[in-house]
XYZ file of C-alpha atoms in Angstrom:
505
model
C 18.750 7.469 -23.357
C 17.598 5.638 -26.476
C 18.760 2.022 -26.506
C 20.225 2.484 -29.995
C 22.383 5.346 -28.732
C 23.638 3.236 -25.826
C 24.484 0.399 -28.232
C 26.370 2.824 -30.477
C 28.383 4.190 -27.532
C 29.477 0.812 -26.151
C 28.272 -2.054 -28.368
C 30.306 -4.789 -26.655
C 29.442 -3.746 -23.098
C 27.397 -6.414 -21.272
C 23.819 -5.322 -20.751
C 22.917 -8.619 -19.048
C 25.158 -11.279 -17.552
C 24.253 -14.539 -15.854
C 26.491 -16.563 -13.551
C 26.298 -19.560 -15.918
C 28.219 -17.538 -18.516
C 25.399 -16.262 -20.731
C 25.977 -12.638 -21.716
C 23.943 -10.188 -23.754
C 25.759 -7.130 -25.074
C 24.145 -3.772 -25.755
C 24.538 -4.352 -29.505
C 22.828 -7.745 -29.246
C 20.048 -6.336 -27.064
C 19.472 -3.432 -29.433
C 19.308 -5.726 -32.466
C 17.150 -8.349 -30.779
C 14.648 -5.856 -29.409
C 14.399 -4.112 -32.809
C 13.675 -7.489 -34.401
C 10.924 -8.215 -31.873
C 9.424 -4.770 -32.492
C 9.501 -5.349 -36.271
C 7.881 -8.767 -35.788
C 5.048 -7.267 -33.754
C 4.412 -4.539 -36.314
C 4.477 -7.061 -39.163
C 1.740 -9.044 -37.413
C -0.406 -5.956 -36.921
C 0.287 -5.605 -33.194
C 0.211 -1.850 -32.767
C 0.313 0.903 -30.199
C -1.695 0.101 -27.047
C -2.148 -3.535 -28.035
C -1.148 -6.217 -25.532
C 1.314 -9.091 -25.516
C 2.280 -11.568 -22.781
C 5.714 -12.842 -21.718
C 6.028 -16.268 -20.053
C 9.706 -16.788 -19.282
C 11.924 -17.608 -16.351
C 14.861 -15.307 -15.568
C 16.835 -15.284 -18.816
C 18.277 -12.651 -21.193
C 15.518 -13.314 -23.741
C 12.940 -11.959 -21.286
C 14.550 -8.520 -21.454
C 14.958 -8.709 -25.246
C 11.216 -9.292 -25.665
C 10.280 -6.717 -23.037
C 12.361 -4.002 -24.690
C 11.090 -5.045 -28.113
C 7.540 -4.570 -26.885
C 8.500 -1.307 -25.241
C 9.965 0.138 -28.453
C 6.904 -1.068 -30.424
C 4.548 0.943 -28.216
C 2.624 -1.990 -26.742
C 1.580 -3.092 -23.286
C 3.513 -6.172 -22.178
C 2.358 -8.424 -19.357
C 4.789 -10.771 -17.596
C 3.024 -13.973 -16.529
C 4.015 -15.806 -13.361
C 5.051 -19.255 -14.578
C 4.446 -20.688 -11.089
C 0.712 -20.215 -11.605
C -1.488 -23.138 -12.566
C -2.383 -23.420 -16.246
C -5.875 -22.076 -15.599
C -4.542 -19.115 -13.603
C -1.932 -18.227 -16.214
C -4.434 -18.622 -19.055
C -6.801 -16.234 -17.264
C -4.134 -13.503 -17.140
C -3.332 -13.887 -20.841
C -7.023 -13.853 -21.731
C -7.945 -10.947 -19.454
C -5.240 -8.626 -20.775
C -6.233 -9.483 -24.352
C -2.723 -10.544 -25.371
C -2.421 -10.869 -29.139
C 0.968 -12.599 -28.884
C 2.708 -14.805 -26.350
C 6.477 -15.177 -25.992
C 7.833 -18.113 -23.993
C 11.100 -19.780 -23.055
C 11.744 -23.509 -23.652
C 11.502 -24.319 -19.942
C 7.838 -23.264 -19.791
C 6.858 -24.020 -23.393
C 4.441 -26.772 -22.349
C 2.497 -24.308 -20.197
C 2.604 -21.729 -22.994
C 1.278 -24.244 -25.498
C -1.702 -25.016 -23.292
C -2.394 -21.316 -22.761
C -2.427 -20.707 -26.511
C -4.817 -23.591 -27.107
C -7.211 -22.163 -24.522
C -6.930 -18.534 -25.697
C -8.077 -18.024 -29.290
C -7.280 -14.297 -29.000
C -3.546 -15.156 -29.065
C -2.755 -14.742 -32.755
C 0.770 -16.101 -32.623
C 3.194 -17.527 -30.091
C 6.966 -17.820 -30.142
C 9.529 -19.719 -28.124
C 13.094 -18.486 -27.593
C 14.537 -21.811 -28.740
C 13.637 -24.800 -30.921
C 9.984 -25.465 -31.834
C 8.116 -26.899 -28.871
C 4.465 -27.626 -28.060
C 3.175 -25.876 -31.150
C 5.241 -22.712 -30.590
C 7.309 -21.321 -33.470
C 11.004 -20.515 -32.888
C 11.461 -16.800 -32.291
C 14.669 -16.719 -34.351
C 12.829 -18.128 -37.345
C 9.944 -15.675 -37.022
C 12.185 -12.613 -36.918
C 14.200 -13.830 -39.906
C 11.013 -13.795 -41.959
C 10.501 -10.070 -41.309
C 12.309 -7.365 -43.239
C 13.876 -4.735 -40.964
C 11.835 -1.548 -40.849
C 14.431 1.140 -40.217
C 11.902 3.888 -40.819
C 9.318 2.658 -38.317
C 8.176 5.168 -35.717
C 9.288 3.905 -32.321
C 6.771 4.508 -29.529
C 7.498 3.999 -25.830
C 5.415 1.060 -24.606
C 4.941 0.096 -20.970
C 4.560 -2.916 -18.689
C 1.116 -4.067 -17.595
C 1.367 -6.014 -14.344
C -1.266 -8.135 -12.653
C -2.021 -8.088 -8.952
C -4.768 -10.066 -7.256
C -7.864 -8.145 -6.179
C -9.909 -8.464 -3.031
C -12.005 -11.167 -4.691
C -8.852 -13.157 -5.355
C -9.107 -12.843 -9.141
C -5.988 -11.217 -10.621
C -6.475 -7.605 -11.688
C -4.477 -5.866 -14.367
C -2.968 -2.532 -13.365
C -3.275 -0.157 -16.287
C -0.745 2.663 -15.752
C -1.282 6.187 -16.908
C 0.955 6.405 -19.966
C 1.009 8.774 -22.939
C 3.030 6.545 -25.308
C 5.707 9.127 -26.109
C 8.596 8.523 -28.531
C 10.828 5.598 -27.572
C 13.796 6.848 -25.600
C 11.681 9.116 -23.424
C 11.855 6.502 -20.686
C 9.463 5.471 -17.927
C 9.142 7.273 -14.570
C 10.911 4.501 -12.628
C 13.939 4.790 -14.894
C 14.291 8.497 -14.137
C 13.673 7.905 -10.423
C 16.431 5.292 -10.346
C 18.901 7.790 -11.746
C 17.816 10.746 -9.615
C 17.131 9.016 -6.275
C 19.252 5.850 -6.343
C 22.326 6.912 -8.327
C 21.983 4.605 -11.331
C 24.172 5.370 -14.320
C 26.542 3.795 -16.872
C 28.846 2.487 -14.135
C 26.027 0.706 -12.246
C 26.016 -3.079 -11.893
C 22.630 -4.217 -10.614
C 21.955 -7.643 -9.091
C 18.484 -9.057 -9.730
C 17.876 -12.140 -7.532
C 14.068 -12.238 -7.877
C 11.705 -13.380 -10.671
C 11.285 -10.926 -13.529
C 7.528 -11.517 -13.574
C 7.340 -9.291 -10.496
C 7.129 -5.526 -10.931
C 10.260 -4.343 -9.132
C 12.730 -6.905 -10.576
C 11.484 -6.260 -14.128
C 11.218 -2.491 -13.794
C 14.585 -2.061 -12.099
C 16.392 -4.414 -14.486
C 15.070 -2.471 -17.466
C 15.826 0.784 -15.671
C 19.437 -0.280 -15.168
C 19.780 -0.925 -18.899
C 18.048 2.313 -19.870
C 20.561 4.143 -17.663
C 23.466 2.374 -19.373
C 24.378 -0.108 -16.616
C 24.728 -3.881 -16.437
C 22.211 -6.354 -14.986
C 23.497 -9.436 -13.182
C 20.531 -11.782 -13.497
C 20.187 -14.786 -11.186
C 17.944 -17.683 -12.177
C 16.917 -18.098 -8.551
C 17.957 -16.847 -5.145
C 20.498 -18.796 -3.147
C 22.202 -16.846 -0.338
C 25.740 -18.079 -0.939
C 25.465 -17.869 -4.726
C 24.099 -14.347 -4.371
C 27.069 -13.202 -2.302
C 29.457 -14.875 -4.747
C 27.837 -13.046 -7.664
C 28.087 -9.707 -5.888
C 31.810 -10.254 -5.357
C 32.505 -11.679 -8.830
C 30.749 -8.937 -10.796
C 31.560 -6.053 -8.422
C 27.873 -5.298 -7.969
C 27.078 -1.693 -7.050
C 23.296 -1.952 -6.551
C 21.183 -4.894 -5.389
C 17.519 -5.282 -4.566
C 16.036 -7.733 -2.085
C 12.998 -8.543 -0.002
C 13.391 -9.127 3.755
C 13.242 -12.915 3.297
C 16.469 -12.687 1.298
C 18.069 -10.785 4.188
C 17.041 -13.500 6.652
C 18.513 -16.261 4.532
C 21.803 -14.425 4.031
C 22.050 -13.631 7.727
C 21.528 -17.309 8.581
C 24.727 -18.220 6.748
C 27.617 -18.791 9.162
C 29.415 -15.544 9.950
C 32.712 -16.930 8.654
C 31.073 -17.817 5.329
C 29.605 -14.328 4.933
C 32.985 -12.830 5.752
C 34.632 -14.637 2.829
C 33.029 -12.374 0.244
C 34.304 -8.954 -0.731
C 31.197 -6.781 -0.956
C 33.014 -3.460 -0.888
C 31.700 -2.526 -4.358
C 28.155 -2.193 -2.995
C 26.828 1.361 -2.919
C 23.138 0.738 -2.381
C 21.118 -2.251 -1.158
C 17.490 -1.580 -1.957
C 14.614 -3.438 -0.339
C 10.823 -3.298 -0.434
C 7.729 -5.519 -0.980
C 7.265 -6.454 2.696
C 7.891 -4.954 6.141
C 11.421 -5.663 7.327
C 11.769 -6.757 10.973
C 13.712 -4.173 12.930
C 16.308 -6.630 14.228
C 16.903 -7.983 10.711
C 17.469 -4.504 9.328
C 19.812 -3.595 12.170
C 21.807 -6.767 11.462
C 22.036 -5.946 7.746
C 23.231 -2.394 8.431
C 25.769 -3.727 10.951
C 27.037 -6.138 8.276
C 27.027 -4.006 5.129
C 27.111 -0.509 6.574
C 24.554 2.268 6.034
C 23.899 1.223 2.445
C 20.316 -0.003 2.820
C 17.614 2.020 1.092
C 13.971 1.099 1.596
C 11.053 2.182 -0.517
C 7.293 1.841 -0.257
C 5.304 1.841 -3.475
C 3.072 -0.363 -5.591
C 2.721 -1.494 -9.169
C 0.009 1.145 -9.478
C 2.627 3.922 -9.383
C 0.424 6.125 -7.187
C 3.392 7.392 -5.184
C 6.606 6.380 -3.473
C 8.426 6.906 -0.191
C 12.157 6.335 0.343
C 14.173 5.832 3.526
C 17.974 5.835 3.616
C 19.811 3.956 6.342
C 20.407 7.249 8.115
C 16.684 8.030 7.937
C 15.780 4.627 9.290
C 18.313 4.667 12.144
C 16.882 8.009 13.253
C 13.300 6.785 12.728
C 13.356 2.982 13.260
C 10.566 1.219 11.416
C 9.875 3.974 8.895
C 9.489 3.350 5.178
C 10.599 6.898 4.475
C 9.340 10.246 3.288
C 7.599 10.957 0.013
C 9.841 10.818 -3.056
C 7.030 10.706 -5.620
C 3.775 12.452 -4.779
C 2.613 13.622 -1.353
C 1.508 11.310 1.479
C -1.796 11.858 3.284
C -3.144 9.873 6.244
C -6.907 9.883 6.016
C -9.596 8.826 8.481
C -12.843 7.051 7.692
C -14.550 10.423 7.242
C -12.070 11.471 4.547
C -10.373 14.072 6.753
C -6.596 14.138 7.136
C -5.315 12.865 10.474
C -2.593 14.471 12.594
C 0.860 12.971 13.079
C 0.836 9.752 15.064
C -2.706 8.668 14.199
C -3.232 5.581 12.047
C -5.413 5.868 8.969
C -5.521 4.983 5.291
C -2.459 5.961 3.246
C -3.264 8.110 0.213
C -1.013 9.801 -2.341
C -1.607 12.975 -4.308
C 0.487 14.212 -7.200
C 1.769 10.761 -8.156
C 1.080 8.610 -11.180
C -2.349 7.705 -12.492
C -3.699 4.188 -12.976
C -6.813 2.102 -13.269
C -7.660 -1.525 -12.685
C -8.310 -3.285 -15.982
C -11.935 -4.316 -16.438
C -12.810 -3.280 -12.877
C -14.264 0.249 -12.679
C -15.574 -0.368 -9.160
C -12.128 -1.225 -7.819
C -10.664 1.736 -9.707
C -13.213 4.106 -8.180
C -12.510 2.743 -4.697
C -8.807 3.508 -5.079
C -9.414 7.184 -5.885
C -11.246 10.047 -4.199
C -12.849 13.290 -5.310
C -9.651 15.211 -4.534
C -7.629 13.237 -7.053
C -5.820 11.186 -4.415
C -5.116 7.464 -4.791
C -4.530 4.639 -2.326
C -3.091 1.138 -2.349
C -5.417 0.256 0.535
C -2.721 0.237 3.219
C -2.839 1.677 6.741
C -0.160 3.716 8.471
C 0.799 6.957 10.155
C 3.193 9.861 9.745
C 5.457 11.176 12.448
C 6.132 14.852 13.140
C 8.953 14.865 10.571
C 6.782 13.450 7.791
C 8.171 9.893 7.888
C 5.672 7.168 7.038
C 5.151 4.003 9.097
C 3.038 1.080 7.893
C 0.454 -0.388 10.233
C -0.867 -3.066 7.881
C -0.177 -3.938 4.286
C -3.872 -4.030 3.419
C -6.168 -5.589 5.941
C -6.383 -9.031 4.418
C -3.180 -9.224 2.402
C -0.583 -11.857 3.263
C 2.991 -11.085 2.226
C 5.075 -14.243 2.246
C 8.674 -13.935 1.118
C 7.865 -10.618 -0.555
C 5.029 -12.162 -2.622
C 1.436 -11.018 -2.238
C -1.024 -13.782 -1.345
C -4.729 -12.996 -1.174
C -6.908 -14.953 1.294
C -10.119 -14.888 -0.751
C -8.555 -16.889 -3.581
C -7.511 -19.663 -1.182
C -10.847 -19.549 0.639
C -12.635 -19.949 -2.691
C -10.566 -23.041 -3.435
C -11.307 -24.630 -0.057
C -14.905 -23.716 0.625
C -16.324 -26.109 -1.970
C -14.605 -29.124 -0.416
C -17.303 -31.412 0.964
C -15.703 -31.488 4.393
C -15.550 -27.691 4.734
C -18.465 -25.684 6.120
C -16.604 -22.384 6.329
C -13.031 -21.164 6.037
C -10.927 -18.091 6.732
C -7.335 -17.628 5.598
C -4.899 -15.422 7.506
C -1.194 -14.693 7.591
C 0.779 -15.775 10.623
C 4.275 -14.646 11.644
C 7.086 -16.632 10.070
C 10.711 -15.956 11.058
C 12.021 -16.515 7.514
C 9.149 -15.686 5.144
C 7.726 -12.796 7.155
C 4.294 -14.415 7.008
C 2.986 -17.848 6.092
C -0.495 -18.870 5.029
C -2.834 -20.451 7.599
C -6.318 -21.738 6.854
C -8.804 -21.768 9.735
C -11.440 -24.349 8.820
C -14.910 -24.950 10.228
C -15.656 -28.598 9.312
C -19.025 -29.758 8.148
C -21.195 -31.252 10.868
C -20.161 -34.822 11.563
C -16.692 -34.381 10.077
C -13.777 -35.077 12.402
C -11.031 -32.392 12.382
C -8.117 -34.776 11.964
C -4.542 -34.419 10.743
C -5.513 -36.586 7.773
C -8.238 -34.080 6.830
C -5.725 -31.228 7.045
C -3.400 -33.070 4.656
C -6.301 -33.740 2.291
C -7.236 -30.039 2.233
C -3.681 -29.036 1.378
C -3.670 -31.525 -1.499
C -7.034 -30.104 -2.589
C -5.474 -26.627 -2.752
C -2.417 -27.788 -4.651
C -4.637 -29.156 -7.394
C -6.230 -25.746 -7.859
C -3.665 -23.118 -6.900
C -0.015 -22.286 -7.368
C 2.128 -23.829 -4.651
C 3.089 -20.557 -2.989
C -0.593 -19.803 -2.312
C -1.366 -23.062 -0.511
C -1.705 -23.128 3.285
C 1.380 -24.025 5.265
C -0.810 -24.826 8.263
C -4.453 -25.688 8.849
C -6.288 -25.381 12.162
C -9.891 -26.247 12.949
C -12.582 -24.372 14.838
C -16.173 -25.141 15.761
C -17.482 -21.891 14.261
C -16.012 -18.884 12.478
C -17.139 -15.403 13.600
C -19.470 -13.766 11.076
C -21.935 -10.892 11.229
C -25.611 -11.547 10.438
C -24.871 -10.044 7.011
C -22.392 -12.838 6.401
C -19.304 -10.635 6.671
C -16.348 -12.452 8.187
C -14.802 -10.805 11.251
C -11.271 -11.524 10.115
C -9.758 -9.455 12.920
C -11.216 -11.898 15.456
C -9.856 -14.838 13.507
C -6.389 -13.295 13.601
C -6.655 -12.631 17.334
C -7.647 -16.228 18.009
C -5.494 -18.156 15.574
C -2.455 -16.094 14.551
C -0.248 -17.385 17.370
């Protein structure tokens, strides 16, 4: 439904609430997003242009996102945990003509603007800071354009590539009239039961695809978003009870942290309003999922998908209990398991996971990566391995060969290796994920020291500091081990499988 229609139906209904008391009604969201759209048009930012959003979890994030969406532009959320250079690269690569920031990250935004001359204007949702103009003041300077044609824009997420450099995921999108909605918004209604009576808890950062997409989808279906600034297990349970949450979305790390609360503390909260607990982003350990179902009942729904929108599988609790470990059957597109020769494999055999009949996409400024994700039959892959059983349920074997998923966040080894390999004490390095009972995986660097360099604990600490100066904290190794020589082919290709076998324990 069009946001203006929702605001007309229930103007005072909360669209977004935060536990600290901040509330954004549908009328306020409709007005604020229209003002942002008018501001963009007044500055010449038109259909298919790009803007960037650098904000922590706050109502203003969704105001700007919906303003961009009703102005027909691509909007890119920027991870504010990135270093200044990393964040500036994303803004520059997507060609953002405008940057919207919150006061908490205004210093980072100011530096990004200074280093990106393509950013024509920048606004902060608060008082003027670090050279950024107040958003309220900018929108007051623009006359409302009630006759403007509203075009449905779309998000433009970034995900690191195999080289470690972030890659923009350009979705297939026809820019229809605003109110048409995005595919995820229709899927949420049809497959997950979202509607006007839905209250959705978002405990994860909005700069990630699922939290942003599902929060907007809740609003576009007329529901209310309960937005947490950060995840805390006890605060999360309290919010679910206080706001009578009907739908919540987590990653397995969140499950682990909630389950580690004392049983008597978990029992204090009335969670009977919950209808659906959705999880994705990382494989969920079987014992963790059993414990969650035992606690909350058969309300867990798992999905497997990617920001690319190539396809989607869904598994209900009943599906999963009958097929433990599955990520479900196809809900969007058709799943194919393909061998190295391109032929489809029978049930039970592991191969590459491909989708047909799903959404289209390309990787921004990377035609080679785009071509590698598609085949001559029109199928697309996220690069993962898995198998189907006889009933068509999908099981993941590996979430991309090299990918590390720590706490539901993708971490790419090549980026960390690139940061370490130039250290004078490092001759060679390989980065792998190792099992972690809470985070799912943690980052381990296996380092071959330069000849004559002692592999000491002090050197390991120095290498971690070296990484922290160059990378966001969540990408830095949690452990470093040393080896006399890393296994490589004569061509120079690293035999990462052997590194995992030797050093993953």
